[in-house]
Short mmCIF file of C-alpha atoms in Angstrom, two decimals:
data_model
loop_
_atom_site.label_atom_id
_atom_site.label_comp_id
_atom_site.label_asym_id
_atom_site.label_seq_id
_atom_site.Cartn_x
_atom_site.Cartn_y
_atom_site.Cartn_z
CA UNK A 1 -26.45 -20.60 -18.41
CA UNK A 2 -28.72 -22.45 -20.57
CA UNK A 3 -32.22 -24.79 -19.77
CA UNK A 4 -32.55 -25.20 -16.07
CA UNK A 5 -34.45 -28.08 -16.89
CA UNK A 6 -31.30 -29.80 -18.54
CA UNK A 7 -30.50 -33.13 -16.83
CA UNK A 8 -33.83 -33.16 -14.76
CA UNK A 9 -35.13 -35.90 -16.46
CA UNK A 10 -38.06 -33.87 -17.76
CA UNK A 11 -39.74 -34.84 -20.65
CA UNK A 12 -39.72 -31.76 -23.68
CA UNK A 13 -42.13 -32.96 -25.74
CA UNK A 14 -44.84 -33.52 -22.64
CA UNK A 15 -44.77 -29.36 -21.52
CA UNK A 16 -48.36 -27.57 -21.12
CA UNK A 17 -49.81 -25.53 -23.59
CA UNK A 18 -48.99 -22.79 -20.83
CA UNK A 19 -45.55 -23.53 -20.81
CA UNK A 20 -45.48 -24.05 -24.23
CA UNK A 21 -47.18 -20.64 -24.82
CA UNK A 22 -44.45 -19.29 -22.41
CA UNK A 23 -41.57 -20.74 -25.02
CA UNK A 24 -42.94 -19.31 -28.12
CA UNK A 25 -43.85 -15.60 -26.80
CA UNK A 26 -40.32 -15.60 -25.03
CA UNK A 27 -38.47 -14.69 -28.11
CA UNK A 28 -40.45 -12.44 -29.13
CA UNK A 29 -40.56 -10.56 -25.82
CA UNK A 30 -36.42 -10.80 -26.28
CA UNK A 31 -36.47 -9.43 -29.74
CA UNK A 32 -38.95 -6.21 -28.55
CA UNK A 33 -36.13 -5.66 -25.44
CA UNK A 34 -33.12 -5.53 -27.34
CA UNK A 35 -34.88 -3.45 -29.98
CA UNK A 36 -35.53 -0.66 -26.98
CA UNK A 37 -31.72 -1.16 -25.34
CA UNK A 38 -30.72 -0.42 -28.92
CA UNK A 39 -33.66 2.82 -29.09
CA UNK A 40 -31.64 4.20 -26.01
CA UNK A 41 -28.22 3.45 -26.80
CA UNK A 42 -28.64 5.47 -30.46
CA UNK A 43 -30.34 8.43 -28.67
CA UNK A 44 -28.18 8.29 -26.07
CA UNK A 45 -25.33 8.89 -29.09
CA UNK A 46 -27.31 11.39 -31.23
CA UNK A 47 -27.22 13.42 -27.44
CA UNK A 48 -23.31 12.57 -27.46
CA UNK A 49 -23.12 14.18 -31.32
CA UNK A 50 -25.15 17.62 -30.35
CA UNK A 51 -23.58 18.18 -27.14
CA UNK A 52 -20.80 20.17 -26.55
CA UNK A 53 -18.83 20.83 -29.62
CA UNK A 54 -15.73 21.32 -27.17
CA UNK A 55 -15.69 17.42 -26.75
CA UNK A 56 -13.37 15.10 -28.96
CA UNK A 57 -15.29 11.88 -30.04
CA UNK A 58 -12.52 10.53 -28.00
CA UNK A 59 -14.02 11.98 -24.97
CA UNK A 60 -17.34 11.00 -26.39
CA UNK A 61 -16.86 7.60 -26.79
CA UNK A 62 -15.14 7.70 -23.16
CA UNK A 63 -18.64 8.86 -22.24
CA UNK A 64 -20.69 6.10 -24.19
CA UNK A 65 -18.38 3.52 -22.30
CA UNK A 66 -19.07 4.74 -18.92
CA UNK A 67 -23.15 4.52 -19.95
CA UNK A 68 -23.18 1.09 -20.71
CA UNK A 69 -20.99 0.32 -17.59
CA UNK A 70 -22.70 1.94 -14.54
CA UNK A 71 -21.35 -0.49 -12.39
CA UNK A 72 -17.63 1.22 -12.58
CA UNK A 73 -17.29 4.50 -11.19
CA UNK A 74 -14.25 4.89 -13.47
CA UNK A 75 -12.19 2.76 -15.54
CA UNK A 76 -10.02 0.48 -13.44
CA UNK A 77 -5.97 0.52 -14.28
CA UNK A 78 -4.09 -2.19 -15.62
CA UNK A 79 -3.01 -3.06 -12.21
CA UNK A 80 -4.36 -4.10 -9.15
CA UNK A 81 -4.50 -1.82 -6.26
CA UNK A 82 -5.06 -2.73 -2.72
CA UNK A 83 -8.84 -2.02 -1.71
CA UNK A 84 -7.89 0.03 1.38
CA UNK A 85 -5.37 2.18 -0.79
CA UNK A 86 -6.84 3.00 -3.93
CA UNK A 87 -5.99 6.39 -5.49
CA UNK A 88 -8.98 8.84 -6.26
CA UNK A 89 -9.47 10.47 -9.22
CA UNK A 90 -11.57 13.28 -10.66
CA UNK A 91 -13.39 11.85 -13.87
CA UNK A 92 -14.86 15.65 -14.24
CA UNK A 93 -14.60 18.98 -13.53
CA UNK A 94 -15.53 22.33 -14.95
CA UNK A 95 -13.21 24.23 -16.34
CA UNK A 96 -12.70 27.50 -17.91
CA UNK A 97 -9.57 27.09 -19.59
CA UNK A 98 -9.14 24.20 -22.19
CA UNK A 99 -8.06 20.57 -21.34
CA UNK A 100 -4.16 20.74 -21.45
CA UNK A 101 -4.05 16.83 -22.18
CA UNK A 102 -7.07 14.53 -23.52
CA UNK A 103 -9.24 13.40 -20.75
CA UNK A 104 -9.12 9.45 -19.97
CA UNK A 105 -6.92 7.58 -17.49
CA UNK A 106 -3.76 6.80 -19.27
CA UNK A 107 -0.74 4.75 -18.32
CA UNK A 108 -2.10 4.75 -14.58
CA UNK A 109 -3.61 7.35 -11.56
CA UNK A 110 -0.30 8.84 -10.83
CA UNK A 111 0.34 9.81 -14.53
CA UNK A 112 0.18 13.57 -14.09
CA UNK A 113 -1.44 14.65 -17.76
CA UNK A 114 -4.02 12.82 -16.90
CA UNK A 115 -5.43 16.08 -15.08
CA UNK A 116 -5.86 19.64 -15.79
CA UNK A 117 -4.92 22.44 -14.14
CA UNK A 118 -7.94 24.25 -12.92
CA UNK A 119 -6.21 27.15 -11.36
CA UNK A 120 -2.69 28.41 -13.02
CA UNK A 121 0.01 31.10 -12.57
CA UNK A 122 1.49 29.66 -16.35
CA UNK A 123 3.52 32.82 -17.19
CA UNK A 124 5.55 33.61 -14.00
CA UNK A 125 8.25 32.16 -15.21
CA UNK A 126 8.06 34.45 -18.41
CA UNK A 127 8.67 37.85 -16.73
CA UNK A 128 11.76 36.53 -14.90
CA UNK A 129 13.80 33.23 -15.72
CA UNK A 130 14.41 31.58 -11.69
CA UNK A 131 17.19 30.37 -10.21
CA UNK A 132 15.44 28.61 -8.36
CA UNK A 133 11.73 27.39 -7.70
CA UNK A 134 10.21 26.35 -4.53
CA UNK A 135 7.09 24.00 -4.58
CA UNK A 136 4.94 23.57 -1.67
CA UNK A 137 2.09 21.01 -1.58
CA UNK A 138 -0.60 22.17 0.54
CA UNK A 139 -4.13 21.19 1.72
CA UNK A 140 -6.77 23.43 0.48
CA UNK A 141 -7.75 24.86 3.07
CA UNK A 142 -4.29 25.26 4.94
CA UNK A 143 -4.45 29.26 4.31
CA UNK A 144 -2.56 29.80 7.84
CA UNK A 145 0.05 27.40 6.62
CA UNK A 146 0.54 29.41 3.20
CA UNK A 147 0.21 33.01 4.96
CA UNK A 148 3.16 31.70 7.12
CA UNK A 149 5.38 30.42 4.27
CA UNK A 150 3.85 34.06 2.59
CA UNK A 151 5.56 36.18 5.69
CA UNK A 152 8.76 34.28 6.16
CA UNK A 153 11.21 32.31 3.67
CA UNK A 154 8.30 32.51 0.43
CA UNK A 155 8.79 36.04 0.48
CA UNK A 156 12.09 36.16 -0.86
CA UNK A 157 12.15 36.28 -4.64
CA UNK A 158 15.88 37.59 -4.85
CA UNK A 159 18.47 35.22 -2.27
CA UNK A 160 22.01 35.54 -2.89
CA UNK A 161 21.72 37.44 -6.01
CA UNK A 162 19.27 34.83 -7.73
CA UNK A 163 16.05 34.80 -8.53
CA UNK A 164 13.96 32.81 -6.33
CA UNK A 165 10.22 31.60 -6.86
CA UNK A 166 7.62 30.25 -4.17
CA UNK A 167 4.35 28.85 -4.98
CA UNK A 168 2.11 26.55 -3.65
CA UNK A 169 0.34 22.96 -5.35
CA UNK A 170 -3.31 21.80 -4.41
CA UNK A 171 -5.92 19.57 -5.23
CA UNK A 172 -9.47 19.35 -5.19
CA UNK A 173 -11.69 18.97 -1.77
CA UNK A 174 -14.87 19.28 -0.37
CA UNK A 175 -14.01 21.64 2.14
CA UNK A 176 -12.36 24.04 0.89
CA UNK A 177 -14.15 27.24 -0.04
CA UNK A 178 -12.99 27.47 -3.85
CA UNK A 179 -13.94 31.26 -3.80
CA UNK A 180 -12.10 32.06 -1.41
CA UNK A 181 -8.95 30.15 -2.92
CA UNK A 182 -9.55 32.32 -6.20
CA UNK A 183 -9.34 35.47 -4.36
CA UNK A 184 -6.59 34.35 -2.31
CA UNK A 185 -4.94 33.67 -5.66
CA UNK A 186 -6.39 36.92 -7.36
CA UNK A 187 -4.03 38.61 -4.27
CA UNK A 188 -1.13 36.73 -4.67
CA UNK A 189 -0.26 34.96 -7.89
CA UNK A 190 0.97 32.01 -6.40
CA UNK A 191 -1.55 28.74 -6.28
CA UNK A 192 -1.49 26.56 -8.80
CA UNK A 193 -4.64 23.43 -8.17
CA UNK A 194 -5.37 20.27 -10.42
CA UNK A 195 -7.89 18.21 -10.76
CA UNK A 196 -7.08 15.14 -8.75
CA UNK A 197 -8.49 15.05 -4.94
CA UNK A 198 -5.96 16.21 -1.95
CA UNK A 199 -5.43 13.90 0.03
CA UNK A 200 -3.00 11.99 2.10
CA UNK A 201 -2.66 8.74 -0.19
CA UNK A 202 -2.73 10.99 -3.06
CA UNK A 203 0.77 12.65 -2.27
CA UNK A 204 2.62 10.54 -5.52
CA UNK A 205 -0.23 11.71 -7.67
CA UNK A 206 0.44 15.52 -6.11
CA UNK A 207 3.92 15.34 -6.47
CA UNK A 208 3.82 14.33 -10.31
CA UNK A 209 1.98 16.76 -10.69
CA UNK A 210 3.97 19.62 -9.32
CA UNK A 211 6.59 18.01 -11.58
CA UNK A 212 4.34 18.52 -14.95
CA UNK A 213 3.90 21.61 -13.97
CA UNK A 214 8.13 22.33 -13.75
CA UNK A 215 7.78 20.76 -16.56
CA UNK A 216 5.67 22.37 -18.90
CA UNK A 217 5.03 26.07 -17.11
CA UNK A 218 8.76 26.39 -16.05
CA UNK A 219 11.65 24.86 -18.27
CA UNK A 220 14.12 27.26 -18.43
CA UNK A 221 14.53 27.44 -14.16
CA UNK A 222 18.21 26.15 -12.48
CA UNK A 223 16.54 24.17 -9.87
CA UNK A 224 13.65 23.42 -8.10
CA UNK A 225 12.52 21.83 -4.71
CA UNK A 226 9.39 20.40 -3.48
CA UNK A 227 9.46 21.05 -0.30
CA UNK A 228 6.52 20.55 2.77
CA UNK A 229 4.40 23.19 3.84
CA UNK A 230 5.61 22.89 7.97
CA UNK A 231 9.23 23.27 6.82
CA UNK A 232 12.08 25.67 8.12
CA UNK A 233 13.78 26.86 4.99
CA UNK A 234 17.24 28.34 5.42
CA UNK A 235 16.82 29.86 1.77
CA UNK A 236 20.20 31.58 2.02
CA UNK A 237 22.08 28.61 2.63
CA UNK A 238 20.01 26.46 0.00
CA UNK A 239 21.24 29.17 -2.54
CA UNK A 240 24.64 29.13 -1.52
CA UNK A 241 24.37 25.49 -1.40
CA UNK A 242 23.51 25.35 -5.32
CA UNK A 243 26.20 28.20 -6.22
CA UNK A 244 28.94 25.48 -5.13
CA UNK A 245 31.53 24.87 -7.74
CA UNK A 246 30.95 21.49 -8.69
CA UNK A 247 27.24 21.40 -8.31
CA UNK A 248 25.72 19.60 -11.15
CA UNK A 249 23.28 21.39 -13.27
CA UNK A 250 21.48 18.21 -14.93
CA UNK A 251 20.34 14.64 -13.10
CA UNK A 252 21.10 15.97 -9.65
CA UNK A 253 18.92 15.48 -6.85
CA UNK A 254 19.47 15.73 -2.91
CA UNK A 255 17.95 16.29 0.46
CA UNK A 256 18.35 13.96 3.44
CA UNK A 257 19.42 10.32 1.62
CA UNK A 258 17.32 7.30 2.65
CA UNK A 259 19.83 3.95 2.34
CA UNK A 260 18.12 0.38 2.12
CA UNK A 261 14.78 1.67 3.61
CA UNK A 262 12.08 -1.76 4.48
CA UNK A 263 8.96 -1.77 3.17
CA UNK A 264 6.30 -1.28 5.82
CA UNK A 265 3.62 -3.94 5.90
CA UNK A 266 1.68 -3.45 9.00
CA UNK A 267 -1.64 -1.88 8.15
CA UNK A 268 -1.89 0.20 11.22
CA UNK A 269 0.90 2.22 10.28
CA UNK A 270 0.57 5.50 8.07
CA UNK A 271 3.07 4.24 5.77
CA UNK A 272 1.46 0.77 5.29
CA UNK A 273 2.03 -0.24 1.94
CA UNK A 274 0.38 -3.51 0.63
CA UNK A 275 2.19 -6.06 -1.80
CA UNK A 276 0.04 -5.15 -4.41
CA UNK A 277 1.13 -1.85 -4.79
CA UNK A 278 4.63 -1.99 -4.30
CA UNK A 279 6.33 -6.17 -4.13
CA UNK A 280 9.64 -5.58 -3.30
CA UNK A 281 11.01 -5.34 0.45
CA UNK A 282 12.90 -2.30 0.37
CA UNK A 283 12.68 0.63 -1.53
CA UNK A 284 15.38 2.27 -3.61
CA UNK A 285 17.42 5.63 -2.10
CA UNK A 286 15.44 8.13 -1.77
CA UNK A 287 15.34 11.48 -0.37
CA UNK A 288 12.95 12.19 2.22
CA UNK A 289 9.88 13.99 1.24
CA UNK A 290 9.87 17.18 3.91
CA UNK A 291 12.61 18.68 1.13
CA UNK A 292 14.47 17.19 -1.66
CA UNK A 293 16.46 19.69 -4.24
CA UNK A 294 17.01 18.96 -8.43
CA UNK A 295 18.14 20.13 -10.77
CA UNK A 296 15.17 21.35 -13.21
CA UNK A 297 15.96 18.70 -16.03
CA UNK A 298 14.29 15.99 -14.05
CA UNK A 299 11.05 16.45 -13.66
CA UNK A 300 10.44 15.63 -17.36
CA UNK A 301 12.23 12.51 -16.98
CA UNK A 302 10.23 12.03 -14.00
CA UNK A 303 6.96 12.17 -15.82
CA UNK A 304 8.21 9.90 -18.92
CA UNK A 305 9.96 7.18 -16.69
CA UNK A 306 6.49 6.92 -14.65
CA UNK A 307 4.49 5.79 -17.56
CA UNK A 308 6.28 2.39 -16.78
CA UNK A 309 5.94 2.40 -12.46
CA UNK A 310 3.07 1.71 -10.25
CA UNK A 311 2.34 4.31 -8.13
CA UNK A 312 2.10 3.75 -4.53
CA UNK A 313 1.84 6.17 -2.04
CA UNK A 314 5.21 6.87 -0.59
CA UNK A 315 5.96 10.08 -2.68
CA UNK A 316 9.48 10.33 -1.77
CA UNK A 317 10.25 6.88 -1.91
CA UNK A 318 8.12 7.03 -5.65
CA UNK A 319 11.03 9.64 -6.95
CA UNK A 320 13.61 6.84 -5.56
CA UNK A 321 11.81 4.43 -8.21
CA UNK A 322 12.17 6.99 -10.85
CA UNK A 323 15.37 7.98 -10.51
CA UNK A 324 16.70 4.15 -10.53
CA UNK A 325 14.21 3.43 -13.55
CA UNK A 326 16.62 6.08 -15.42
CA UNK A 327 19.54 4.49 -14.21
CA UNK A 328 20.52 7.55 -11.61
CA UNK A 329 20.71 7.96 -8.12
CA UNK A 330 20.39 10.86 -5.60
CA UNK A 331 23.15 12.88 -4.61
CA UNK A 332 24.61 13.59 -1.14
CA UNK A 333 24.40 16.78 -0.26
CA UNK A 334 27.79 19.10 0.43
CA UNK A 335 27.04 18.84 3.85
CA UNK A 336 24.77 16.11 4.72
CA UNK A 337 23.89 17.62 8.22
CA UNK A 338 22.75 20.70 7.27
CA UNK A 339 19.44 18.62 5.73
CA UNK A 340 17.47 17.94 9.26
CA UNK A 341 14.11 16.55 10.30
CA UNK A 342 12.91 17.19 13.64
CA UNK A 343 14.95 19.57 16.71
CA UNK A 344 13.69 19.38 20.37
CA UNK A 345 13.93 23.27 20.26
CA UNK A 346 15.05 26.47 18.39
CA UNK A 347 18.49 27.63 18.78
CA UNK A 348 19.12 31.04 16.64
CA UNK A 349 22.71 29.44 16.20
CA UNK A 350 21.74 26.08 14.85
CA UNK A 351 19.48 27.61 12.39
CA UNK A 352 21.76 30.09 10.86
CA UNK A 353 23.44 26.98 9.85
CA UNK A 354 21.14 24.41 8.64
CA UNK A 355 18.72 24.68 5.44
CA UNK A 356 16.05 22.33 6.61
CA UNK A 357 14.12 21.77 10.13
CA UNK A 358 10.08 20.10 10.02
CA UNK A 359 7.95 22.53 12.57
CA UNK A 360 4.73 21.74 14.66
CA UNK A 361 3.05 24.92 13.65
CA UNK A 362 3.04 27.68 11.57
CA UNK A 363 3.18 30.16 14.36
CA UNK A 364 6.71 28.36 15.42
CA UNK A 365 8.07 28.96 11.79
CA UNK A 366 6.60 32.66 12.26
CA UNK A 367 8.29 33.33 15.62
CA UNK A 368 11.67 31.55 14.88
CA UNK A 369 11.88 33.11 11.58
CA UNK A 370 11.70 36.51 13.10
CA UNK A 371 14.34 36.07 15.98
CA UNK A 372 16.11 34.62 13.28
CA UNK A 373 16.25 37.70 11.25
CA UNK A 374 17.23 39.84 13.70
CA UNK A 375 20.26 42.15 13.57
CA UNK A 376 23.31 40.81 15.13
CA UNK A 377 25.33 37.63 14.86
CA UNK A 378 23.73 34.38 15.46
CA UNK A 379 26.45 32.77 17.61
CA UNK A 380 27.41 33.65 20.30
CA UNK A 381 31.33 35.46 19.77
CA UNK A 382 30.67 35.26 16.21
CA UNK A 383 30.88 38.57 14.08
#
């Protein structure tokens, strides 16, 4: 900032010997300090050389950054996100397997390579090419929700002649007991976790990445769904659905359409999204996020197209961007009312039609899926 004595009226040439003193040890003082900052900063490289041989100088430069800027817990993007909203992200984490992508925020949070897979089922797709793959996202420590999906729809892996494919996406959280989550996956074959933290505003960031993983770990499948772990799946119908004549096999996508859907502003709601994130007042048509269908040619257009969009964390609405960023739009469904949200009650009828319904618990989807599979027609003076 310069002299504070500038402009005071103060006199140079009539300072004390003390002061004086003061001046000429000063830089001298200033020479020794920089001379130790510059001590620690090559040691603290000569560590960066030695260390793990697995790192890229990439990484370790990534590293030397982050030492001379404590004040940042990681590098911020190239846009601003609101305070209240801000994605998290895993700088670290220890890994068995090698980095599938170079570490280092790139494009933006929601980018998917920008994590790792920490737990993967990578060949399943190998043995036998799907039909059809189902992709749940699912809290950590939601076992009862997973054991449901586990005993009812998720167990099918042949509908309607097709092969059919269930497994489940997490993150990273504290409370979830990641032993148990490697058994659990020792027994079934079915999690696949990344490196980014689970949680609710994190959804876009989950999403993506069940789409890199589509993407990279299963090309060759039909179609795919992400679909919510408190779902109803009619997986019959959703096959028969996709056998159509006339079904497109590339840029399709469908579920329950959104039309001209507002932007909501009001910070008490859970689907508050500031002007920061997201400027516009209405989002583009979107499927809602309990269950949308595609064809399995999107999701690497997903993850190319989303170099170029903010994320903000509407999921659902977030594949609405992508899709109109590659000039496409969703698809209406066959038969638009078999894609439902919420029913007052189960009727063995109205399920036997439908291919979506959002449950309370896991114990409803257990008990209606097993009246549901019992022998006998499900309407009434049907055959």
């Amino acid at each position: 900032m310069g002299d504070p004595e500038v402009g005071s009226g103060v006199n140079r040439s009539k300072r004390s010997p003390v002061e004086s003193l003061g001046l000429q040890k000063k830089p001298v003082f200033q020479a020794w300090f920089h001379f130790l900052i510059i001590i620690c900063i090559l040691v603290f490289v000569m560590c960066l050389a030695v260390s793990d041989g697995s790192l890229t100088w990439w990484e370790r430069l990534a590293l030397y950054k982050r030492f001379l800027n404590k004040t940042t817990k990681f590098q911020a993007p190239a846009y601003r996100i609101h305070p209240h909203h801000k994605f998290k992200l895993m700088e670290t984490h220890t890994t068995t397997e090698p980095p599938t992508v170079q570490p280092g925020i790139r494009y933006h949070q929601a980018y998917p390579r920008n994590y790792q897979f920490v737990m993967d089922n990578r060949d399943v797709c190998k043995s036998r090419t799907p039909f059809l793959v189902l992709m749940v996202p699912v809290a950590p420590h939601n076992v009862a929700a997973r054991d449901a999906i586990r005993q009812t729809w998720g167990k099918e892996s042949v509908v309607q002649g097709e092969v059919v494919l269930t497994l489940f996406m997490l993150g990273l959280s504290n409370d979830a007991d990641a032993e148990k989550i490697k058994q659990e996956n020792e027994q079934h074959h079915d999690l696949i976790q990344s490196s980014f933290m689970d949680t609710y505003l994190n959804l876009t960031i989950k999403t993506m990445v069940i789409m890199d993983w589509l993407a990279t770990r299963c090309p060759t499948a039909a179609y795919a769904m992400k679909v919510d772990s408190d779902m109803f799946l009619n997986i019959d119908n959703l096959v028969m659905m996709l056998q159509k004549p006339g079904i497109p096999k590339l840029n399709y996508l469908t579920g329950m359409l959104m039309w001209d859907r507002p932007v909501i502003r009001s910070k008490d709601s859970k689907w508050y999204v500031p002007e920061e994130m997201y400027p516009d007042p209405q989002y583009p048509t979107y499927t809602l996020g309990m269950g949308y269908v595609f064809s399995n040619d999107l999701p690497e257009k997903y993850v190319e197209i989303s170099k170029v969009i903010k994320p903000f964390n509407i999921e659902d609405a977030y594949i609405g961007m992508c899709m109109k960023k590659l000039g496409l739009a969703p698809t209406s469904p066959p038969d638009p009312s078999q894609f439902k949200a919420y029913n007052s009650k189960y009727n063995r009828c109205e399920y036997s039609k439908i291919i979506t319904y959002i449950l309370g618990t896991s114990e409803e989807l257990k008990n209606y899926w097993a009246d549901y599979k019992k022998p006998g027609p499900h309407c009434e003076g049907s055959t």
